[in-house]
Coordinates of C-alpha atoms in Angstrom, one line a residue:
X8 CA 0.0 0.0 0.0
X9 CA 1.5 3.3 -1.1
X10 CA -0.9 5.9 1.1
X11 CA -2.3 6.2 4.5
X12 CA -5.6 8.1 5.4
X13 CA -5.2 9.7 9.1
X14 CA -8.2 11.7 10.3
X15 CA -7.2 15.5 9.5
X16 CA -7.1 18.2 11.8
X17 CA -7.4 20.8 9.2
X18 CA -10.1 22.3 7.7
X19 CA -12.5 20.6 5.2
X20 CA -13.6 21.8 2.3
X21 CA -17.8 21.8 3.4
X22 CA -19.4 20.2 6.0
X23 CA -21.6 18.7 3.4
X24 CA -18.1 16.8 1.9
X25 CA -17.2 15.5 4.8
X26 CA -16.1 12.0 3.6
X27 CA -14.8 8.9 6.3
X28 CA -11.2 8.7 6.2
X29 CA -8.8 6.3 8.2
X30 CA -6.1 4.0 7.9
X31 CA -8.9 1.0 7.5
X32 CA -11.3 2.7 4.9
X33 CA -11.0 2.7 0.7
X34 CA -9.2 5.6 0.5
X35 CA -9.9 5.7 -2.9
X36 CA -11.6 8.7 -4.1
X37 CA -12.5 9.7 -0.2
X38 CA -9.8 12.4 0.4
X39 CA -10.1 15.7 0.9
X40 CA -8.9 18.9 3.0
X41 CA -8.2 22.6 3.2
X42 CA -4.4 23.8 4.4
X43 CA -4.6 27.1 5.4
X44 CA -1.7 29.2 4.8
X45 CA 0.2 30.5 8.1
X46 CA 2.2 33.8 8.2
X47 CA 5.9 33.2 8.2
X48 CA 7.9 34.6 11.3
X49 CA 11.2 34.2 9.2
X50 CA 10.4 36.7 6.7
X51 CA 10.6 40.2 7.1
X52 CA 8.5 41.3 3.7
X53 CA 9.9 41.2 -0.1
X54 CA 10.8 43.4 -2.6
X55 CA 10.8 43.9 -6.6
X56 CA 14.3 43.5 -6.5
X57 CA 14.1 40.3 -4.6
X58 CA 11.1 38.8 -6.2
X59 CA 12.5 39.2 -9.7
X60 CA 15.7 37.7 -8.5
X61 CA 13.9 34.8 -7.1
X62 CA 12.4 34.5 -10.7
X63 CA 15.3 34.6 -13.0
X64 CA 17.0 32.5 -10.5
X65 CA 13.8 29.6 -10.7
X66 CA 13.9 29.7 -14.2
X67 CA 17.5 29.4 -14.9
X68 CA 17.7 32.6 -17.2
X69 CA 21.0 35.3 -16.7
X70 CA 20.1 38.3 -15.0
X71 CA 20.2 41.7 -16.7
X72 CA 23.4 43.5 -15.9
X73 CA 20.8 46.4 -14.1
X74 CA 19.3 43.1 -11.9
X75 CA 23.1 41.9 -11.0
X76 CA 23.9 45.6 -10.1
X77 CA 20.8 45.9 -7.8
X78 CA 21.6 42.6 -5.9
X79 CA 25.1 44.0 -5.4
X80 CA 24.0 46.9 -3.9
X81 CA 20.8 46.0 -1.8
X82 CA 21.7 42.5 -0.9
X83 CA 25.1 41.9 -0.8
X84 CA 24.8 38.5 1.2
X85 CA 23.1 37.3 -1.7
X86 CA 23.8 33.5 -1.3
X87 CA 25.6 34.0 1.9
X88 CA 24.6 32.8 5.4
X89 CA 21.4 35.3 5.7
X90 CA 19.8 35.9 2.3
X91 CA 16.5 36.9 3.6
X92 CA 16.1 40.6 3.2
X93 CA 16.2 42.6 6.2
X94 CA 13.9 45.6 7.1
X95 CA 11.9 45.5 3.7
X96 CA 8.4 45.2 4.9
X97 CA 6.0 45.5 1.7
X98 CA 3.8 42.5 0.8
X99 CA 3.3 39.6 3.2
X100 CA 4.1 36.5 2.7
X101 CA 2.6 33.2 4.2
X102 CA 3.6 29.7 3.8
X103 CA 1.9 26.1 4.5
X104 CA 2.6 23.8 6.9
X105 CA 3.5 20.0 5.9
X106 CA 5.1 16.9 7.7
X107 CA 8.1 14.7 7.0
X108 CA 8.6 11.3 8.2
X109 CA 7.7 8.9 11.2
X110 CA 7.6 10.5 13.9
X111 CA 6.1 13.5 11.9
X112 CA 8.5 16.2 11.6
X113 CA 7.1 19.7 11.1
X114 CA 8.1 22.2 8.8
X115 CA 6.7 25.1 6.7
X116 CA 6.8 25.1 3.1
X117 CA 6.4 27.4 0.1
X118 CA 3.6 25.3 -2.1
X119 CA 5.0 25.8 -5.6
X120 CA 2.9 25.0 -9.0
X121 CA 5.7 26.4 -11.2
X122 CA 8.5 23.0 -10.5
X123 CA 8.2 19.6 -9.9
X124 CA 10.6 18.9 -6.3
X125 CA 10.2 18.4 -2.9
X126 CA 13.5 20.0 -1.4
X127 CA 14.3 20.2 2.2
X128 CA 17.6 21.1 4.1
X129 CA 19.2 18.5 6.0
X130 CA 21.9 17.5 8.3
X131 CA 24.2 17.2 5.1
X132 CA 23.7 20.9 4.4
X133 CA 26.5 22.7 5.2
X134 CA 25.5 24.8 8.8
X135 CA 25.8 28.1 7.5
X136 CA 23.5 27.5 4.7
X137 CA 20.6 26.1 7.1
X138 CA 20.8 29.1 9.4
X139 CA 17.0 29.9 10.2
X140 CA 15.8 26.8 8.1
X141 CA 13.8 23.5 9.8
X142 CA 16.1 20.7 9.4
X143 CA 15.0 17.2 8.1
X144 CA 16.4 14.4 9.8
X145 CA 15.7 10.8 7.4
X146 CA 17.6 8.8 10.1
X147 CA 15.2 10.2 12.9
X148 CA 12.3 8.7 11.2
X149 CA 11.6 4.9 11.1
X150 CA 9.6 4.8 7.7
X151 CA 12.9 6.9 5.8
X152 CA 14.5 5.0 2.8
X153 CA 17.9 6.1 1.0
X154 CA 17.9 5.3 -2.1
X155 CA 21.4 4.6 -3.3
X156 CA 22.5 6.1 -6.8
X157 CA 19.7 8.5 -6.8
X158 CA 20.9 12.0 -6.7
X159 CA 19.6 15.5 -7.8
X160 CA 20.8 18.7 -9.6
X161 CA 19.5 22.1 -9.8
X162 CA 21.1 25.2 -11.7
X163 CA 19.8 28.7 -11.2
X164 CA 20.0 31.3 -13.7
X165 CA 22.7 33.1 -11.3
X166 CA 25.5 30.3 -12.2
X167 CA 24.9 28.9 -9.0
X168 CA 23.4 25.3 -8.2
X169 CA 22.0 23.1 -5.4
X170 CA 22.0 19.1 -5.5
X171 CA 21.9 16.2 -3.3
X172 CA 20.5 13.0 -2.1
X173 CA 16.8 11.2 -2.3
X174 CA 15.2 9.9 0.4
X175 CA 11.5 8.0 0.0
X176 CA 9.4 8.9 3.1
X177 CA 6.0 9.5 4.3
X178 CA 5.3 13.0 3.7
X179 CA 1.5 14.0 5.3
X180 CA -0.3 17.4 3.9
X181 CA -3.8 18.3 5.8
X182 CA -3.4 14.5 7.2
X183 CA -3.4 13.0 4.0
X184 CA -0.1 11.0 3.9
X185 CA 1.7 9.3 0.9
X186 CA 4.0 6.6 2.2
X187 CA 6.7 6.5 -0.4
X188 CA 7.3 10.3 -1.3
X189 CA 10.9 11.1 -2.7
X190 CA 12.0 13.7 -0.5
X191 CA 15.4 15.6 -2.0
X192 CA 17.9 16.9 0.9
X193 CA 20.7 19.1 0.3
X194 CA 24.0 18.4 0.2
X195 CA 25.2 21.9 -1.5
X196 CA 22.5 25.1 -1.5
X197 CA 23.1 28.0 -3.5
X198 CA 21.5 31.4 -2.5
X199 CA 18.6 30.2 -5.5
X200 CA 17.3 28.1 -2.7
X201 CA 18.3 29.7 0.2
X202 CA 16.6 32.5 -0.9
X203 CA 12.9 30.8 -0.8
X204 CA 11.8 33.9 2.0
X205 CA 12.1 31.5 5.2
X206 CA 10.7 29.0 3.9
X207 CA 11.7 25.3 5.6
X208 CA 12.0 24.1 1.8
X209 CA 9.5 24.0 -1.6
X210 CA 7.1 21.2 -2.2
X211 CA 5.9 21.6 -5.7
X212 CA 2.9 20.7 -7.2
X213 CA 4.2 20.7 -11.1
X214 CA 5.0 17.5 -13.0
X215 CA 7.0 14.7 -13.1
X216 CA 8.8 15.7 -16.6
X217 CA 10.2 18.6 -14.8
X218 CA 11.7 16.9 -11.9
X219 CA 15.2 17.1 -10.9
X220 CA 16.1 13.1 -9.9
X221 CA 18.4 11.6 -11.8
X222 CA 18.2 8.8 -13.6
X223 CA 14.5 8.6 -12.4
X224 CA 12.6 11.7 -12.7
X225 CA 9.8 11.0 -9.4
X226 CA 6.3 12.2 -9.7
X227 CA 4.9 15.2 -7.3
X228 CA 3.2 14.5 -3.9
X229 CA 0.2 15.8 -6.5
X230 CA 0.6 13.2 -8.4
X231 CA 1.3 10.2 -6.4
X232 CA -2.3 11.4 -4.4
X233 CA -4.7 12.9 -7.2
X234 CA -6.4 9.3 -7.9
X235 CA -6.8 9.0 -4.1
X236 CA -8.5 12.5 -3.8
X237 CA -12.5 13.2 -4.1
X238 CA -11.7 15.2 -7.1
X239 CA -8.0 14.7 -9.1
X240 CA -7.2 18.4 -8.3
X241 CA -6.5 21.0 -5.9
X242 CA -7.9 25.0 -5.8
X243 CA -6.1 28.0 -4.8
X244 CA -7.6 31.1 -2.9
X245 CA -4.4 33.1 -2.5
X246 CA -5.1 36.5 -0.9
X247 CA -3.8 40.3 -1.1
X248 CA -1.5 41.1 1.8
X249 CA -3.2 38.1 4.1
X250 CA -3.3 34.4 4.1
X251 CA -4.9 32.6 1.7
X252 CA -5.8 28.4 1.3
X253 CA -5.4 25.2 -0.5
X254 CA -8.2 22.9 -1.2
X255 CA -7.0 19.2 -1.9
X256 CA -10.0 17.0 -3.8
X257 CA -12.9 19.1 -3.3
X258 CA -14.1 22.8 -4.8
X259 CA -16.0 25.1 -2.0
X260 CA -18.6 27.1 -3.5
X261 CA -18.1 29.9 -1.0
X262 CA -14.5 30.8 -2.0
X263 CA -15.9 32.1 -5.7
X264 CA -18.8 33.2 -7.3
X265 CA -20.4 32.8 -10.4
X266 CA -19.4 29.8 -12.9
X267 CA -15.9 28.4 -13.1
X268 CA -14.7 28.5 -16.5
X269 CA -12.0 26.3 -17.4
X270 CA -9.1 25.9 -20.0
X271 CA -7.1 23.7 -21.2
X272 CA -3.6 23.1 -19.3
X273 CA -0.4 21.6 -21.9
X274 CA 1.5 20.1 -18.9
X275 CA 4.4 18.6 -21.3
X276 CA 6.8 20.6 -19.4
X277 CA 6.4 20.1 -16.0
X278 CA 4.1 23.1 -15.6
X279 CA 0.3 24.6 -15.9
X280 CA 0.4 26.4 -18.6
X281 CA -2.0 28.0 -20.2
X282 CA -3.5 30.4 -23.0
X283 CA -4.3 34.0 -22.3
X284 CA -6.2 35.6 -25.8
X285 CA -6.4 38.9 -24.8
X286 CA -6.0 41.9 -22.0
X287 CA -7.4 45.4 -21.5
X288 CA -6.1 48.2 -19.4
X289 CA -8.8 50.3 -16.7
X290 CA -11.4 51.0 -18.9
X291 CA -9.9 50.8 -22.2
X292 CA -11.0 48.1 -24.6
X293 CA -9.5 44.8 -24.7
X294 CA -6.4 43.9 -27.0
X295 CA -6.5 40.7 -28.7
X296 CA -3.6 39.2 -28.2
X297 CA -2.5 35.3 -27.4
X298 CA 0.1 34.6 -25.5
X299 CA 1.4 30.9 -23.2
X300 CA 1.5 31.3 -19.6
X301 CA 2.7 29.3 -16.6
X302 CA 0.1 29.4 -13.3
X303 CA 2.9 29.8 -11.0
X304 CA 2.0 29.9 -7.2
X305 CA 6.0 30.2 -6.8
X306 CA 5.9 33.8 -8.5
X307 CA 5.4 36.5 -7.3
X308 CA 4.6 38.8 -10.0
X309 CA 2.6 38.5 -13.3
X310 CA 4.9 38.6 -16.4
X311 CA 3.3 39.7 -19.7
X312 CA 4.9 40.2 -23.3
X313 CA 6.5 43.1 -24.1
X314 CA 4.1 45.6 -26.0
X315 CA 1.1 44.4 -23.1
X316 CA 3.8 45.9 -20.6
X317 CA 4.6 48.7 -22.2
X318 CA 0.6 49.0 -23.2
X319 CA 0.2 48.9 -19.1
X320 CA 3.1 51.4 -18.1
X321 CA 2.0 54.3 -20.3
X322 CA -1.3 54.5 -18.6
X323 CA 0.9 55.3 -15.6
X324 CA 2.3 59.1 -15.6
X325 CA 6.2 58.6 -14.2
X326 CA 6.2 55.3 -15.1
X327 CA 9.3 53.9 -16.6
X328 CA 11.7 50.6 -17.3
X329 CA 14.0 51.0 -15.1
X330 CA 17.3 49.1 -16.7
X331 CA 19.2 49.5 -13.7
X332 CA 17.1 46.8 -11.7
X333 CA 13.9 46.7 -10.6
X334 CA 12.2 46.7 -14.1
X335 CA 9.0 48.9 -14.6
X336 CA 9.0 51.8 -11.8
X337 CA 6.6 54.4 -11.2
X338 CA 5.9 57.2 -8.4
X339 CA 4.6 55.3 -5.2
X340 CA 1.7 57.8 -4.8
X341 CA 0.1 56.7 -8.3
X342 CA -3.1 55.2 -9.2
X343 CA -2.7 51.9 -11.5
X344 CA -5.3 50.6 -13.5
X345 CA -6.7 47.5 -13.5
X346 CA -5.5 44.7 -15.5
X347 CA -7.9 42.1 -17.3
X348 CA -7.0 39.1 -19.1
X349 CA -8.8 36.6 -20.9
X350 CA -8.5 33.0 -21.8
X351 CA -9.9 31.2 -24.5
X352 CA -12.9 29.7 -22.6
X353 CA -13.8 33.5 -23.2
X354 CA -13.5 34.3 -19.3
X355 CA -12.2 37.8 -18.3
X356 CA -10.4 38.2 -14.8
X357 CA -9.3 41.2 -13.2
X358 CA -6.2 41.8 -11.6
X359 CA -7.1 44.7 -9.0
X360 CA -4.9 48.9 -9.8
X361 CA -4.6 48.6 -6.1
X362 CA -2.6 45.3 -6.4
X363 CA 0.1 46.6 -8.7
X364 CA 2.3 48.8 -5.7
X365 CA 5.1 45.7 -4.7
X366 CA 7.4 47.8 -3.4
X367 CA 10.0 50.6 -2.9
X368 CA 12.9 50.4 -5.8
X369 CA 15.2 50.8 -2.3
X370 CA 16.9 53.7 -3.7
X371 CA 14.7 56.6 -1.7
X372 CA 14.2 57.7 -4.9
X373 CA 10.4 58.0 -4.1
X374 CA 9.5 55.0 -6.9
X375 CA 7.9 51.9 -6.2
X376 CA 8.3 48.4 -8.2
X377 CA 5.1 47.4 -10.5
X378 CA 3.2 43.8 -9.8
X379 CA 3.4 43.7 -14.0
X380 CA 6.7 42.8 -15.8
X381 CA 8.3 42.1 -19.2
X382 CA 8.1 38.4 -19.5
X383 CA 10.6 38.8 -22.4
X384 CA 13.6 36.9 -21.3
X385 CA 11.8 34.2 -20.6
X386 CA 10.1 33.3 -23.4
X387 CA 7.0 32.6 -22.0
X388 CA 4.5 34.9 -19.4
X389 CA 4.0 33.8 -15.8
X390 CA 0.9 34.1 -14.3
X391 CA 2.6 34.5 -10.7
X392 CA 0.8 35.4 -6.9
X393 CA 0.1 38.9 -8.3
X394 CA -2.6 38.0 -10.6
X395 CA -3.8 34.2 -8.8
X396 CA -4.3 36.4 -5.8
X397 CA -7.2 38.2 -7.8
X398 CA -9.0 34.7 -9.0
X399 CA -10.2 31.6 -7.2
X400 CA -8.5 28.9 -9.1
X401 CA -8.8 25.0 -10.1
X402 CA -5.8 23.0 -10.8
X403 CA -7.5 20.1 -12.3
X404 CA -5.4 16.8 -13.0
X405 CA -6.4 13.2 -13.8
X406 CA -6.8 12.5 -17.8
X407 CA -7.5 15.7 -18.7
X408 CA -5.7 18.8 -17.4
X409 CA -6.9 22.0 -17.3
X410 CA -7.0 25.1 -14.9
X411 CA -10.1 27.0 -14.1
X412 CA -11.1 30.4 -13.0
X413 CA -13.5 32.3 -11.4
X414 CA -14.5 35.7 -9.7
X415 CA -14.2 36.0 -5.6
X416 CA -14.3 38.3 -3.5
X417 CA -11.8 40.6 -2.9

């Protein structure tokens, strides 16, 4: 048997879905849960500069000479012993708690839809790379496997790579447990995964094409449970500047309103990713204009193409591309528009103006850092927190893939 079912002590989806769920019962098609996100005490707040760091960095593309001269001058511990930014305070930013092993062990992760590993700092992990980080311990826990010859590699877009062993262990989220999970500890850590804002380590709810684990690429805890859940998929309601939720198996009807409408999700590379057809800016009619996107709960900010961007910016007075490293600027006291987007389904979403401040530039300069930036360099837009936090959305696996969206309330 490759799962367990343990009554779960967090929330369910509705008391109508209630299903029976223990160690004894069919588990199949009878799981589902709600993790509720939990503020992070490790993390001090973000910033533009950071976030797009963090992104380049995840998707293995070179920073911009203006991004590398930023980091040099804001954070020069940059993959250092501290990489967490200290005394920015700007967005907050809330993780969700998971559990490792037998006895559980506790940590707090950053729930990822953008990758496809489950990475967690161990007692190989050189000390001053773990500073501040929950610590897994395989030979603490009785139901811990090595798996000899199994080993993992990650390179970041700042040169810099982390890699190390595989584990299989029982890895529990909202009580649901999957006994054979690869777990990947760390061995060597580069700053593009100490820099994950506090978090204990990412479990990521991507594909198994993407994964790191070599010469086996290992499916997702997603994966390995979306047959066991209710419903093969999971729901985000991410929120602005407060936490949000995960749904595991089971769509409430109070976290949206109005129909879902769903789209088609190409999965081939490890991610969601999905069509947008068109956007508008404020008022303005919409643009017709199709461009691929990843869903990324592991992003921060919403990149769009080029022209969309520069469409966005010059309804901003002040506004500018800043070259020398945060991207798209604009005075901190303006008013953004609204953003929509639509998919093919023919669904329009709105990203809230008031969404758009991130942060300060750092340089007293009086500027703050836009939500919305060129998704030029990397080929592709990601649909990051910035516009997820505006829509209550359906990750749907099983045989057909496909993400759906809806209006909440803000």
């Amino acid at each position: 048997m490759y799962y367990t079912i343990k009554r779960s002590t967090a929330a369910l989806c509705t008391a109508a879905m209630v299903a029976k769920v223990s160690a004894e019962a069919n588990a199949a098609r009878s799981v589902q849960f709600t993790i509720n996100q939990v503020a992070n005490p490790k993390y001090t707040g973000s910033s533009g500069v950071w976030s797009m760091a963090k992104t380049y960095s995840k998707y293995n593309k070179a920073f911009p000479s203006g991004l590398k001269n930023a980091i040099s001058e804001h954070f020069p511990k940059w993959g250092s012993v501290s990489a967490t930014p200290a005394g920015v305070n700007f967005d907050e930013y809330y993780l969700e708690p998971i559990e490792i092993g037998t006895p559980p062990q506790k940590f707090t992760m950053d729930f990822d839809s953008g990758s496809a590993d489950l990475l967690v700092y161990s007692p190989e992990t050189p000390a001053n790379e773990s500073v501040g980080h929950d610590i897994y311990y395989p030979n603490a826990s009785t139901t811990a496997t090595y798996v000899d010859g199994w080993v993992w590699n990650i390179v970041y877009g700042d040169e810099n790579s982390s890699g190390g062993d595989v584990w299989l262990d029982k890895v529990c989220i909202g009580g649901a447990c999957f006994n054979n999970q690869s777990v990947e500890t760390a061995t060597a850590v580069s700053h593009g995964f100490t820099t994950q804002s506090g978090s204990d380590g990412l479990l990521r709810l991507g594909f198994s094409v993407a994964n790191a684990i070599f010469p086996v690429h290992q499916p997702t805890w997603f994966e390995n449970m979306q047959y066991l859940l209710l419903e093969p998929l999971f729901t985000v309601d991410l929120k602005h500047k407060k936490p949000g939720s995960y749904n595991f198996g089971c769509i409430d009807p109070l976290q949206y309103h109005g129909e879902i409408s769903y789209t088609s999700a190409y999965t081939g590379d490890g991610k969601w990713t999905f069509n947008i057809v068109g956007y508008g800016i404020g008022d303005n009619a919409t643009v017709s204009e199709t461009w691929k996107s990843y869903a990324d709960t592991g992003t921060s900010l919403l990149y769009i193409p080029n022209d969309a961007c520069n469409t966005y910016y010059s309804a901003v007075e002040g506004s500018y591309n800043n070259a020398s490293g945060p991207g798209y600027v604009f005075p901190c006291g303006s008013k953004l528009p609204d953003f929509k987007f639509i998919i093919d389904s023919g669904y329009t979403g709105t990203v809230p103006g008031t969404y758009m401040n991130y942060s300060t530039t750092g340089y007293n300069d009086g500027n703050c850092v836009g939500g919305i930036q060129d998704s030029i360099r990397f080929g592709i837009g990601i649909a990051g927190d910035m516009l997820l936090k505006s829509q209550f959305v359906v990750f749907q696996g099983g045989n057909s893939t496909q993400l759906g969206l809806a209006a909440k309330p803000l």
